[in-house]
Amino acid sequence: MNASVNDPRAPKTVDAVVVGAGFGGMYMLHNLRKHGFTAQVFEAGSDVGGTWYWNRYPGARVDIESMQYSYSFSEELDQEWEWSEKYAPQPEIMEYARHVADRFDLRKGIQFNTRVTKAHFDEKAKRWTVETDQGDKISAQFCIMAVGCLSAANKPPFAGMEDFQGPIYHTGEWPHEGVDFTGKRVAVIGTGSSGIQSIPLIAQEADQLYVFQRTPNYTVPAWNSPVDPEWEAEVKADYPAMRAKARARPTGFYFDFNTTPALQASEEERRKTYEEYWERGGLPFLGAFGDLLFNKEANDTIAEFAREKIRAVVNDKATADLLCPENIFGCKRLCVDTGYFETFNRPNVKLVDISKTGVERITQKGVVGNGEEFAVDAIVCATGFAAMTGSFDKIDIQGRDGLSLKTAWEAGPRTYLGLATVGFPNFFMITGPGSPSVLAQMIQSIEQHADWIVDCMAHMRDVDAETLEPTLEAQDAWVDHVNEVSKISLRSTCSSWYVGANIPGRPRVFMPYIGGFPIYVQKCNEVQTNGYEGFVIEGGEARNAEPTVRETERWRVPLDVDVISPAMLASGQVPLV
Ligand code: N01
């Protein structure tokens, strides 16, 4: 473990404090160092990895191809790292994160086992004072939040929880020593991605598994496999080309998709196409037609196809019916599974429909749902996260005039480009609300933000500026645009965590930017080129003068116009996964 910054030998003043040492915090630290900034990273966990450090539940794995879901900033790293599977499992992603930390010598800039509790902006000093649960107090010109979009576990306060005699786990806070369910009766509450990944494996171990389902979910088989050496060689022969293709896609990752509208195809053609895309598996299934997330009638066709697949797998008709979602396909984040529906054919697995009652209560012995008590030895909450803003809420963040971020975002988060927010000078967010974040390949989103931020900081240093903060006008215009664009997608119509609807009492706002990664990157580039348009820069000379482009150079790539015309992008008529 690193020494606390309270250590008399450690500096108490840095250019930047970074909160979190997941993929965002790690790369931010690397970038800051590269450009000569001093930085201190605080991380609540005992190691790097963020999401992949905390989510160690059985079956946890990435659902974007690992050869794409990885850092792209170092060609050497890309060449030397070998993924074992198309979709790497959590332990391998952790191994990768550790490798990156060691290879780029990041650990000495990170203080582990330390949770940031407070970050207050001091108006006079024009600096942030950041405090931790380990008693650290550090002053920094910049405060950079790399806290992740899905990192604050949602633990619903089920009545009677404290009476339960056995352990209660949350998938997002899984014990490091693992959990052995052999010979146990287990309840899993929740059937989102975490539930859908863990249920098949828990079922193999447990004596009896009860799955408490409030809403059924769509999931597509991953068809995971070892990485094909030929494919790996092909990608590595020109990795930058693959990265460039990925960046030009709305999702920030590359896969073949079909831009034809679903309703233009005959029923027979449609079925053939769906079968073909189903065989490809995973999230690219949504790329079968171009209008699936924009036209309800088109979406009905893919939803019906997916329901047929469920009915073809699940033997018991009543169970199959309960597992068939009726809502819009891909409206909630699409799940990717290995043997999920097959699991319900096992004699030791029972689906408990709690759509009408919810979890009524927890007793000493088990879980009550749908009017019945199910006796279990352990409960797994796969109940998700307070998405996008949950980790901000946990920290006492105060900007100008003692304005708290929680208050500023009471009616929903408001940001300029998901990077910064009015009233909080020199405060940056990596993949904040209002940026593509969770709707794009997260590591691409992270790198683009960290590159933009470090260029912005370097510009401020160039012109000797003290603070930078968005204007209210620019922020309002961006928030309006984010809201406006969200309306073109069917996704804005569902009660999902994208809109904060998974947790009672949260404001209902579509939080990520759905206009597509390349359009967003273009906007960030323009803002930079125009001297940080929409920001007020105080102190220094020639403040909004044309800035030097440093790390952001690699994001100035042309759009993949062969596949996506700018007009299509502008209207949103492209598959967004
Ligand atoms: O969480 P979720 P998750 N009583 O919010 C139910 C990413 N991820 O952890 O739908 C009873 O999706 C809730 O029911 P309902 C990915 O982006 C990726 O599974 O609200 N049930 C739902 O079934 C994903 O989308 C991977 O009615 C309650 C479930 O719990 C995101 O993380 C793997 C309840 C929560 O589903 C979140 O996924 C895992 C209550 N009070 C996660 N509250 C990859 O594959 C909630 N539920 C890379």
Coordinates of C-alpha atoms and ligand atoms in Angstrom, one line a residue:
M1 CA 0.0 0.0 0.0
N2 CA 1.2 3.5 -0.7
A3 CA 1.9 5.9 2.1
S4 CA -0.9 8.3 3.1
V5 CA -0.4 11.7 1.7
N6 CA -0.5 12.8 5.3
D7 CA 2.9 11.3 5.4
P8 CA 5.3 14.2 6.1
R9 CA 7.4 13.2 3.1
A10 CA 4.4 13.3 0.7
P11 CA 3.4 16.6 -1.0
K12 CA 0.2 18.2 0.3
T13 CA -0.3 20.3 -2.8
V14 CA -0.7 18.9 -6.2
D15 CA -1.9 20.1 -9.6
A16 CA -4.7 17.6 -9.7
V17 CA -6.5 15.2 -7.4
V18 CA -8.1 12.3 -9.2
V19 CA -10.9 10.4 -7.5
G20 CA -10.9 6.7 -8.5
A21 CA -8.3 4.3 -9.9
G22 CA -10.5 2.4 -12.4
F23 CA -9.7 2.6 -16.1
G24 CA -10.6 6.3 -16.0
G25 CA -8.4 7.3 -13.1
M26 CA -5.5 5.2 -14.3
Y27 CA -5.3 6.7 -17.7
M28 CA -5.9 10.2 -16.4
L29 CA -2.9 9.8 -14.1
H30 CA -0.8 8.5 -16.9
N31 CA -1.7 11.5 -19.0
L32 CA -1.2 14.1 -16.2
R33 CA 2.3 12.8 -15.6
K34 CA 3.1 12.7 -19.3
H35 CA 2.3 16.4 -19.4
G36 CA 4.2 17.3 -16.3
F37 CA 1.3 17.7 -13.9
T38 CA 1.6 16.5 -10.3
A39 CA -1.3 14.3 -9.3
Q40 CA -2.7 12.3 -6.4
V41 CA -5.2 9.5 -7.1
F42 CA -7.4 8.2 -4.3
E43 CA -9.0 4.8 -4.6
A44 CA -11.4 3.2 -2.2
G45 CA -10.4 -0.3 -3.2
S46 CA -7.2 -2.0 -2.4
D47 CA -6.2 -2.3 -6.1
V48 CA -6.7 -0.7 -9.5
G49 CA -9.6 -1.8 -11.9
G50 CA -12.7 0.1 -10.7
T51 CA -15.7 -1.7 -12.0
W52 CA -13.7 -4.9 -12.5
Y53 CA -12.3 -4.7 -9.0
W54 CA -15.7 -4.6 -7.4
N55 CA -17.8 -6.8 -9.7
R56 CA -16.3 -10.2 -9.0
Y57 CA -19.6 -12.1 -9.0
P58 CA -19.6 -15.5 -10.7
G59 CA -19.8 -15.1 -14.5
A60 CA -18.8 -11.4 -14.6
R61 CA -17.3 -10.7 -18.0
V62 CA -17.2 -7.9 -20.5
D63 CA -19.8 -7.9 -23.3
I64 CA -17.8 -5.9 -25.9
E65 CA -15.0 -7.8 -27.6
S66 CA -11.9 -7.6 -25.5
M67 CA -9.7 -6.7 -28.4
Q68 CA -11.8 -3.5 -28.6
Y69 CA -12.7 -3.1 -24.9
S70 CA -9.1 -2.2 -23.9
Y71 CA -6.9 0.9 -23.9
S72 CA -5.8 2.2 -27.3
F73 CA -3.3 4.9 -26.1
S74 CA -0.3 2.6 -26.4
E75 CA 0.4 0.6 -29.6
E76 CA 3.0 -1.4 -27.6
L77 CA 0.4 -2.4 -25.0
D78 CA -2.0 -3.3 -27.8
Q79 CA 0.6 -5.5 -29.4
E80 CA 1.9 -7.3 -26.3
W81 CA -1.3 -8.1 -24.5
E82 CA -3.1 -11.3 -25.4
W83 CA -6.7 -11.8 -24.6
S84 CA -7.7 -15.4 -24.1
E85 CA -11.4 -15.1 -24.9
K86 CA -13.5 -13.1 -27.2
Y87 CA -15.2 -11.7 -24.1
A88 CA -12.7 -11.8 -21.3
P89 CA -13.8 -12.8 -17.8
Q90 CA -13.4 -10.4 -14.9
P91 CA -10.2 -12.0 -13.4
E92 CA -8.4 -11.5 -16.8
I93 CA -9.6 -7.9 -17.1
M94 CA -8.2 -7.3 -13.5
E95 CA -5.0 -8.9 -14.6
Y96 CA -4.9 -6.4 -17.5
A97 CA -5.6 -3.5 -15.3
R98 CA -2.8 -4.6 -12.9
H99 CA -0.5 -5.0 -15.9
V100 CA -1.2 -1.5 -17.1
A101 CA -0.6 -0.1 -13.6
D102 CA 2.8 -1.8 -13.4
R103 CA 3.8 -1.2 -17.0
F104 CA 3.2 2.5 -16.8
D105 CA 4.3 2.8 -13.2
L106 CA 1.0 4.1 -11.9
R107 CA 0.8 2.6 -8.4
K108 CA 3.0 5.2 -6.7
G109 CA 0.6 7.9 -7.7
I110 CA -2.4 6.1 -6.2
Q111 CA -3.3 5.9 -2.5
F112 CA -5.5 2.7 -2.1
N113 CA -8.0 1.9 0.6
T114 CA -8.9 5.6 0.8
R115 CA -12.3 7.0 0.1
V116 CA -12.7 10.7 -0.8
T117 CA -15.3 12.2 1.5
K118 CA -15.1 15.9 0.7
A119 CA -14.1 18.2 -2.1
H120 CA -14.6 21.9 -1.5
F121 CA -13.6 24.7 -3.8
D122 CA -11.8 27.6 -2.0
E123 CA -12.8 30.8 -3.7
K124 CA -9.9 32.8 -2.5
A125 CA -7.2 30.3 -3.2
K126 CA -9.0 29.2 -6.3
R127 CA -8.1 25.6 -5.4
W128 CA -9.8 22.5 -4.3
T129 CA -9.4 21.0 -0.8
V130 CA -10.0 17.3 -0.9
E131 CA -10.4 15.2 2.2
T132 CA -10.5 11.4 2.7
D133 CA -11.7 8.9 5.3
Q134 CA -8.1 8.3 6.1
G135 CA -7.6 11.8 7.4
D136 CA -5.8 13.2 4.3
K137 CA -6.3 16.8 3.4
I138 CA -4.8 17.9 0.1
S139 CA -4.9 21.1 -2.0
A140 CA -5.2 20.9 -5.8
Q141 CA -5.9 23.3 -8.6
F142 CA -8.0 20.6 -10.3
C143 CA -10.4 18.0 -9.0
I144 CA -11.0 15.2 -11.5
M145 CA -13.8 12.7 -10.9
A146 CA -13.1 9.3 -12.3
V147 CA -15.7 7.6 -10.2
G148 CA -17.4 5.5 -12.8
C149 CA -21.0 5.4 -14.1
L150 CA -22.1 2.2 -12.5
S151 CA -20.3 2.1 -9.2
A152 CA -22.7 3.1 -6.4
A153 CA -24.5 -0.2 -5.6
N154 CA -28.3 0.0 -5.3
K155 CA -29.2 -1.9 -2.2
P156 CA -33.0 -1.6 -1.8
P157 CA -34.0 -1.4 1.8
F158 CA -36.1 -4.6 1.8
A159 CA -38.2 -4.8 5.0
G160 CA -36.8 -7.3 7.5
M161 CA -33.3 -7.5 6.0
E162 CA -31.7 -7.3 9.4
D163 CA -33.6 -10.4 10.5
F164 CA -32.1 -12.7 7.9
Q165 CA -29.9 -15.3 9.4
G166 CA -27.6 -15.8 6.4
P167 CA -25.4 -13.6 4.3
I168 CA -26.7 -11.0 1.8
Y169 CA -24.4 -10.1 -1.1
H170 CA -24.6 -7.4 -3.8
T171 CA -23.1 -8.4 -7.1
G172 CA -21.3 -5.0 -7.3
E173 CA -19.5 -5.5 -4.0
W174 CA -18.6 -9.2 -4.2
P175 CA -16.3 -10.7 -1.5
H176 CA -12.8 -11.0 -2.8
E177 CA -12.4 -14.5 -1.3
G178 CA -15.4 -15.7 -3.5
V179 CA -18.5 -17.4 -2.3
D180 CA -19.1 -21.1 -2.3
F181 CA -22.8 -21.9 -2.8
T182 CA -22.3 -25.7 -2.8
G183 CA -25.2 -27.4 -0.9
K184 CA -26.9 -24.0 -0.3
R185 CA -30.4 -22.7 -1.1
V186 CA -29.9 -19.3 -2.8
A187 CA -32.2 -16.4 -3.7
V188 CA -31.1 -14.0 -6.5
I189 CA -33.1 -10.8 -6.7
G190 CA -32.8 -9.0 -10.0
T191 CA -32.5 -10.0 -13.6
G192 CA -30.4 -7.3 -15.3
S193 CA -26.9 -8.0 -16.8
S194 CA -25.4 -8.9 -13.4
G195 CA -28.2 -11.3 -12.6
I196 CA -28.2 -12.8 -16.1
Q197 CA -24.5 -13.4 -16.0
S198 CA -24.4 -14.9 -12.4
I199 CA -27.6 -17.0 -12.4
P200 CA -26.3 -19.8 -14.7
L201 CA -23.2 -20.2 -12.6
I202 CA -24.9 -20.0 -9.2
A203 CA -27.4 -22.6 -10.4
Q204 CA -24.6 -25.0 -11.2
E205 CA -23.3 -24.8 -7.6
A206 CA -26.3 -24.3 -5.4
D207 CA -28.7 -27.0 -4.2
Q208 CA -31.7 -24.8 -5.0
L209 CA -31.9 -21.4 -6.7
Y210 CA -34.9 -19.0 -6.6
V211 CA -34.7 -16.2 -9.1
F212 CA -36.9 -13.2 -8.1
Q213 CA -37.8 -11.4 -11.2
R214 CA -39.6 -8.1 -11.2
T215 CA -39.2 -7.4 -14.9
P216 CA -38.0 -9.9 -17.5
N217 CA -35.2 -8.8 -19.7
Y218 CA -34.0 -9.4 -23.2
T219 CA -30.7 -11.1 -23.6
V220 CA -28.7 -12.4 -26.5
P221 CA -26.2 -15.3 -26.3
A222 CA -22.6 -14.3 -26.3
W223 CA -21.3 -17.4 -28.1
N224 CA -18.1 -16.6 -26.3
S225 CA -15.0 -18.5 -27.5
P226 CA -11.3 -18.4 -27.3
V227 CA -9.8 -15.6 -29.3
D228 CA -9.4 -16.8 -32.9
P229 CA -5.6 -16.5 -33.5
E230 CA -6.2 -15.5 -37.2
W231 CA -8.5 -12.7 -36.1
E232 CA -6.0 -11.6 -33.5
A233 CA -3.2 -11.5 -36.0
E234 CA -5.4 -9.6 -38.5
V235 CA -6.3 -7.0 -35.9
K236 CA -2.7 -6.7 -34.6
A237 CA -1.3 -6.3 -38.1
D238 CA -3.0 -2.8 -38.1
Y239 CA -4.5 -2.2 -34.7
P240 CA -4.7 1.6 -35.2
A241 CA -7.0 1.0 -38.2
M242 CA -9.3 -1.1 -36.0
R243 CA -9.3 1.7 -33.3
A244 CA -10.0 4.3 -35.9
K245 CA -13.0 2.3 -37.3
A246 CA -14.3 1.9 -33.7
R247 CA -14.1 5.6 -33.0
A248 CA -16.0 6.4 -36.1
R249 CA -19.0 4.4 -34.9
P250 CA -21.8 5.7 -32.7
T251 CA -21.1 3.1 -30.1
G252 CA -17.3 3.6 -30.1
F253 CA -16.8 0.0 -31.1
Y254 CA -16.8 -1.7 -34.4
F255 CA -19.2 -4.3 -35.7
D256 CA -20.9 -4.9 -39.0
F257 CA -24.4 -3.6 -39.1
N258 CA -27.2 -3.3 -41.6
T259 CA -28.6 0.2 -42.2
T260 CA -31.8 -1.1 -44.0
P261 CA -35.0 -0.4 -42.1
A262 CA -36.6 -3.6 -40.7
L263 CA -40.0 -2.9 -42.2
Q264 CA -38.5 -2.6 -45.7
A265 CA -37.6 -6.3 -45.7
S266 CA -40.1 -9.0 -46.3
E267 CA -40.9 -11.2 -43.3
E268 CA -38.8 -14.0 -44.7
E269 CA -35.8 -11.7 -45.3
R270 CA -36.2 -10.2 -41.8
R271 CA -36.2 -13.7 -40.2
K272 CA -33.1 -14.6 -42.2
T273 CA -31.3 -11.5 -41.1
Y274 CA -32.3 -11.9 -37.5
E275 CA -31.1 -15.5 -37.5
E276 CA -27.8 -14.4 -39.0
Y277 CA -27.3 -11.6 -36.4
W278 CA -28.4 -13.9 -33.6
E279 CA -25.6 -16.3 -34.6
R280 CA -23.1 -13.4 -34.3
G281 CA -24.5 -13.0 -30.8
G282 CA -24.1 -10.2 -28.2
L283 CA -24.8 -6.5 -28.6
P284 CA -24.3 -6.5 -32.4
F285 CA -27.6 -8.3 -32.7
L286 CA -29.1 -4.9 -32.5
G287 CA -27.4 -4.0 -35.7
A288 CA -29.6 -6.4 -37.7
F289 CA -31.6 -3.3 -39.0
G290 CA -31.1 0.4 -38.9
D291 CA -34.3 1.6 -37.3
L292 CA -34.8 -0.9 -34.4
L293 CA -34.3 1.7 -31.7
F294 CA -36.2 4.4 -33.6
N295 CA -39.4 2.8 -34.8
K296 CA -41.7 0.9 -32.5
E297 CA -43.2 -1.2 -35.3
A298 CA -39.7 -2.2 -36.4
N299 CA -38.8 -2.9 -32.8
D300 CA -41.8 -5.2 -32.4
T301 CA -40.4 -7.5 -35.0
I302 CA -37.1 -8.0 -33.2
A303 CA -38.8 -8.3 -29.9
E304 CA -41.1 -11.1 -31.2
F305 CA -38.1 -12.9 -32.7
A306 CA -36.3 -12.7 -29.3
R307 CA -39.4 -14.1 -27.5
E308 CA -39.6 -17.0 -29.9
K309 CA -36.0 -17.8 -29.0
I310 CA -36.9 -17.8 -25.3
R311 CA -39.9 -20.1 -25.9
A312 CA -37.7 -22.5 -28.0
V313 CA -35.3 -22.9 -25.1
V314 CA -37.4 -22.9 -22.0
N315 CA -39.4 -26.2 -21.6
D316 CA -42.0 -25.1 -19.1
K317 CA -44.5 -22.9 -20.8
A318 CA -45.6 -20.9 -17.8
T319 CA -41.9 -20.2 -17.0
A320 CA -41.2 -19.3 -20.6
D321 CA -44.1 -16.9 -20.6
L322 CA -42.9 -15.2 -17.5
L323 CA -39.4 -14.8 -19.0
C324 CA -40.7 -13.1 -22.1
P325 CA -40.4 -9.4 -21.9
E326 CA -43.2 -7.3 -23.4
N327 CA -41.3 -4.0 -23.5
I328 CA -39.2 -2.5 -26.2
F329 CA -36.2 -4.6 -27.3
G330 CA -32.9 -2.9 -26.3
C331 CA -34.7 -0.1 -24.5
K332 CA -33.1 -1.1 -21.2
R333 CA -29.4 -2.0 -21.6
L334 CA -29.4 -5.2 -23.7
C335 CA -28.0 -8.2 -21.8
V336 CA -25.5 -10.8 -23.1
D337 CA -25.5 -14.2 -21.6
T338 CA -24.1 -17.7 -21.6
G339 CA -26.9 -20.3 -21.0
Y340 CA -29.3 -18.0 -19.1
F341 CA -32.6 -19.3 -20.4
E342 CA -31.3 -22.9 -20.4
T343 CA -30.8 -22.5 -16.7
F344 CA -34.6 -22.5 -16.1
N345 CA -34.8 -26.0 -17.4
R346 CA -32.7 -27.3 -14.4
P347 CA -34.7 -29.0 -11.7
N348 CA -33.0 -26.9 -9.0
V349 CA -34.0 -23.5 -10.4
K350 CA -37.4 -21.8 -9.8
L351 CA -38.4 -18.5 -11.3
V352 CA -40.4 -16.4 -8.8
D353 CA -42.5 -13.7 -10.5
I354 CA -42.6 -10.7 -8.2
S355 CA -43.9 -8.3 -10.9
K356 CA -47.1 -7.6 -8.8
T357 CA -45.8 -7.8 -5.2
G358 CA -42.1 -6.9 -5.4
V359 CA -40.0 -8.4 -2.6
E360 CA -42.6 -8.3 0.2
R361 CA -40.1 -8.8 2.9
I362 CA -37.1 -10.7 4.1
T363 CA -37.6 -13.0 7.1
Q364 CA -35.1 -14.8 9.3
K365 CA -35.4 -17.8 6.9
G366 CA -35.7 -16.3 3.5
V367 CA -37.5 -14.1 1.0
V368 CA -41.2 -13.5 0.7
G369 CA -42.5 -12.7 -2.8
N370 CA -45.7 -13.3 -4.7
G371 CA -47.4 -14.2 -1.4
E372 CA -45.0 -17.1 -0.6
E373 CA -42.0 -17.5 1.6
F374 CA -38.9 -19.1 0.0
A375 CA -36.4 -20.5 2.6
V376 CA -32.8 -19.8 1.6
D377 CA -29.3 -19.8 3.1
A378 CA -28.0 -16.8 1.2
I379 CA -29.4 -13.9 -0.8
V380 CA -27.8 -12.2 -3.8
C381 CA -28.9 -8.8 -4.7
A382 CA -28.3 -8.2 -8.4
T383 CA -30.2 -5.0 -8.1
G384 CA -27.9 -2.7 -10.0
F385 CA -26.6 0.8 -9.3
A386 CA -27.5 4.4 -8.7
A387 CA -26.2 5.0 -12.2
M388 CA -24.3 8.0 -13.5
T389 CA -24.6 10.3 -10.4
G390 CA -24.6 7.8 -7.5
S391 CA -20.9 8.0 -6.8
F392 CA -21.0 11.9 -6.9
D393 CA -23.8 11.8 -4.4
K394 CA -21.6 9.9 -1.9
I395 CA -19.0 12.8 -1.7
D396 CA -19.6 16.2 -0.1
I397 CA -18.7 18.3 -3.2
Q398 CA -19.0 22.1 -2.9
G399 CA -18.2 24.6 -5.6
R400 CA -18.5 28.4 -5.6
D401 CA -20.4 30.0 -2.7
G402 CA -20.7 26.7 -0.9
L403 CA -23.0 25.4 -3.6
S404 CA -23.3 21.6 -3.2
L405 CA -23.3 19.4 -6.3
K406 CA -26.2 17.4 -4.9
T407 CA -28.3 20.6 -4.7
A408 CA -27.2 21.8 -8.2
W409 CA -28.3 18.4 -9.6
E410 CA -31.4 18.0 -7.6
A411 CA -33.6 17.9 -10.7
G412 CA -31.1 15.8 -12.6
P413 CA -27.5 16.3 -13.6
R414 CA -26.6 19.4 -15.7
T415 CA -23.3 19.5 -17.4
Y416 CA -21.5 20.9 -20.3
L417 CA -20.4 18.0 -22.5
G418 CA -20.5 15.7 -19.5
L419 CA -17.1 17.2 -18.7
A420 CA -17.7 20.1 -16.4
T421 CA -20.6 21.9 -14.6
V422 CA -21.5 25.5 -13.8
G423 CA -20.5 26.6 -10.3
F424 CA -17.6 24.1 -10.0
P425 CA -14.5 25.6 -11.5
N426 CA -11.6 23.4 -12.4
F427 CA -13.8 20.4 -11.7
F428 CA -13.8 17.7 -14.4
M429 CA -15.7 14.5 -14.9
I430 CA -14.6 11.5 -16.8
T431 CA -17.6 10.0 -18.6
G432 CA -20.0 12.3 -16.7
P433 CA -23.7 12.5 -17.3
G434 CA -24.3 14.3 -20.6
S435 CA -21.5 12.5 -22.4
P436 CA -21.9 9.2 -24.4
S437 CA -20.3 7.2 -21.6
V438 CA -22.3 4.1 -21.1
L439 CA -23.7 4.2 -24.6
A440 CA -20.3 3.9 -26.1
Q441 CA -17.4 1.6 -25.4
M442 CA -16.4 2.9 -22.0
I443 CA -12.6 2.7 -22.4
Q444 CA -12.8 4.8 -25.6
S445 CA -15.1 7.3 -23.8
I446 CA -12.6 7.4 -20.9
E447 CA -9.6 8.0 -23.1
Q448 CA -11.2 10.7 -25.2
H449 CA -12.2 12.6 -22.0
A450 CA -8.9 12.2 -20.3
D451 CA -7.2 13.5 -23.5
W452 CA -9.5 16.4 -23.7
I453 CA -9.1 17.3 -20.0
V454 CA -5.3 17.1 -20.1
D455 CA -5.1 19.3 -23.2
C456 CA -7.4 21.8 -21.5
M457 CA -5.3 21.9 -18.4
A458 CA -2.1 22.3 -20.5
H459 CA -3.8 25.2 -22.3
M460 CA -4.6 26.8 -19.0
R461 CA -1.0 26.4 -18.0
D462 CA 0.1 27.9 -21.4
V463 CA -1.9 31.0 -20.8
D464 CA -1.3 31.1 -17.0
A465 CA -5.0 30.8 -16.3
E466 CA -6.4 30.1 -12.8
T467 CA -9.9 28.7 -13.4
L468 CA -12.1 27.4 -16.1
E469 CA -15.8 26.8 -15.8
P470 CA -18.7 26.4 -18.3
T471 CA -21.0 29.3 -18.9
L472 CA -24.6 28.8 -17.9
E473 CA -25.7 29.5 -21.5
A474 CA -23.4 26.8 -22.9
Q475 CA -24.5 24.3 -20.3
D476 CA -28.2 25.0 -20.8
A477 CA -27.8 24.6 -24.6
W478 CA -25.9 21.3 -24.2
V479 CA -28.5 19.9 -21.7
D480 CA -31.3 20.9 -24.1
H481 CA -29.5 19.2 -26.9
V482 CA -28.9 16.0 -24.9
N483 CA -32.6 15.9 -24.0
E484 CA -33.7 16.7 -27.5
V485 CA -31.6 14.0 -29.1
S486 CA -32.7 11.4 -26.5
K487 CA -36.3 11.8 -27.8
I488 CA -35.4 10.4 -31.2
S489 CA -34.6 7.0 -29.6
L490 CA -37.1 4.6 -28.2
R491 CA -34.7 4.3 -25.3
S492 CA -36.0 7.5 -23.7
T493 CA -39.4 5.9 -23.3
C494 CA -38.5 3.1 -20.8
S495 CA -38.1 3.0 -17.0
S496 CA -34.4 2.1 -17.0
W497 CA -31.3 3.2 -15.1
Y498 CA -30.5 5.4 -18.1
V499 CA -33.3 7.7 -16.9
G500 CA -32.8 7.0 -13.2
A501 CA -36.1 5.2 -13.0
N502 CA -34.6 2.1 -11.3
I503 CA -34.5 3.8 -8.0
P504 CA -37.6 5.4 -6.4
G505 CA -37.3 9.2 -5.9
R506 CA -34.5 9.9 -8.4
P507 CA -35.3 12.6 -11.0
R508 CA -36.3 11.2 -14.4
V509 CA -33.8 12.5 -16.9
F510 CA -32.1 10.7 -19.8
M511 CA -28.5 11.0 -18.5
P512 CA -26.1 9.7 -21.2
Y513 CA -25.7 11.5 -24.6
I514 CA -27.3 9.4 -27.3
G515 CA -26.3 11.3 -30.4
G516 CA -23.4 8.9 -31.0
F517 CA -19.7 9.0 -30.1
P518 CA -18.3 10.6 -33.3
I519 CA -20.7 13.5 -33.2
Y520 CA -19.9 14.1 -29.6
V521 CA -16.1 13.9 -30.3
Q522 CA -16.5 16.4 -33.1
K523 CA -18.3 18.8 -30.7
C524 CA -15.5 18.5 -28.1
N525 CA -12.9 19.1 -30.8
E526 CA -14.7 22.2 -32.0
V527 CA -15.0 23.6 -28.5
Q528 CA -11.3 23.1 -28.0
T529 CA -10.4 24.6 -31.4
N530 CA -12.5 27.6 -30.7
G531 CA -10.5 28.4 -27.6
Y532 CA -12.7 26.4 -25.2
E533 CA -15.9 27.9 -26.4
G534 CA -18.6 27.9 -23.8
F535 CA -16.1 28.1 -20.9
V536 CA -15.1 31.1 -18.9
I537 CA -11.3 31.1 -18.3
E538 CA -10.1 33.5 -15.6
G539 CA -6.7 34.8 -14.9
G540 CA -3.7 34.7 -17.3
E541 CA -3.3 36.2 -20.8
A542 CA -5.0 35.4 -24.1
R543 CA -7.3 33.1 -22.3
N544 CA -9.4 31.7 -25.0
A545 CA -6.6 32.0 -27.6
E546 CA -6.2 29.1 -30.0
P547 CA -5.0 26.2 -28.0
T548 CA -2.3 23.7 -28.8
V549 CA -3.7 20.3 -29.7
R550 CA -1.8 17.6 -27.9
E551 CA -3.4 14.3 -26.9
T552 CA -6.7 15.1 -28.6
E553 CA -5.0 14.9 -32.0
R554 CA -5.8 11.2 -32.2
W555 CA -9.5 11.9 -31.9
R556 CA -9.6 14.1 -35.0
V557 CA -10.5 11.2 -37.2
P558 CA -12.9 11.4 -40.1
L559 CA -16.2 9.7 -39.6
D560 CA -16.8 6.4 -41.2
V561 CA -18.8 8.0 -44.0
D562 CA -19.0 4.9 -46.1
V563 CA -21.2 3.3 -43.5
I564 CA -22.7 6.3 -41.7
S565 CA -23.6 9.4 -43.6
P566 CA -23.4 12.6 -41.5
A567 CA -27.1 13.1 -42.3
M568 CA -27.9 9.8 -40.7
L569 CA -25.9 10.6 -37.7
A570 CA -27.6 13.9 -37.3
S571 CA -31.0 12.3 -37.4
G572 CA -30.0 9.5 -35.2
Q573 CA -31.0 6.9 -37.7
V574 CA -28.2 4.5 -36.9
P575 CA -28.0 1.5 -34.6
L576 CA -27.0 2.7 -31.1
V577 CA -26.2 -0.2 -28.8
Ligands
N01_1 O1 -28.5 -3.8 -12.8 P1 -29.8 -3.5 -13.6 P2 -27.3 -4.7 -13.3 N1 -36.9 -5.2 -6.0 O2 -30.3 -2.2 -13.0 C1 -34.1 -5.5 -10.2 C2 -23.7 -3.0 -16.7 N2 -23.2 -4.3 -16.5 O3 -26.2 -4.7 -12.2 O4 -36.1 -4.2 -14.1 C3 -36.8 -6.2 -6.9 O5 -29.7 -3.6 -15.0 C4 -34.4 -4.8 -11.5 O6 -35.8 -5.0 -11.7 P3 -36.6 -3.9 -12.7 C5 -24.7 -2.9 -17.8 O7 -24.6 -1.6 -18.4 C6 -22.6 -4.9 -17.6 O8 -27.8 -6.0 -13.7 O9 -36.2 -2.6 -12.2 N3 -36.0 -6.2 -8.0 C7 -33.5 -5.5 -12.4 O10 -34.0 -6.8 -12.8 C8 -26.0 -3.0 -17.0 O11 -27.1 -2.6 -17.7 C9 -22.2 -6.2 -17.5 O12 -38.0 -4.2 -12.5 C10 -35.3 -5.1 -8.1 C11 -32.2 -5.7 -11.6 O13 -32.7 -5.7 -10.2 C12 -25.6 -2.3 -15.8 O14 -24.3 -2.6 -15.5 C13 -22.5 -7.0 -16.5 C14 -35.3 -4.0 -7.2 C15 -31.2 -4.7 -11.7 O15 -30.8 -4.6 -13.1 C16 -26.5 -2.6 -14.6 O16 -26.7 -4.0 -14.5 C17 -23.2 -6.4 -15.4 C18 -36.2 -4.1 -6.1 N4 -36.3 -3.2 -5.2 C19 -23.5 -5.1 -15.5 N5 -34.4 -3.0 -7.5 C20 -21.5 -6.7 -18.7 O17 -21.9 -7.7 -19.2 C21 -33.9 -3.5 -8.7 N6 -34.4 -4.7 -9.0 C22 -20.4 -6.0 -19.2

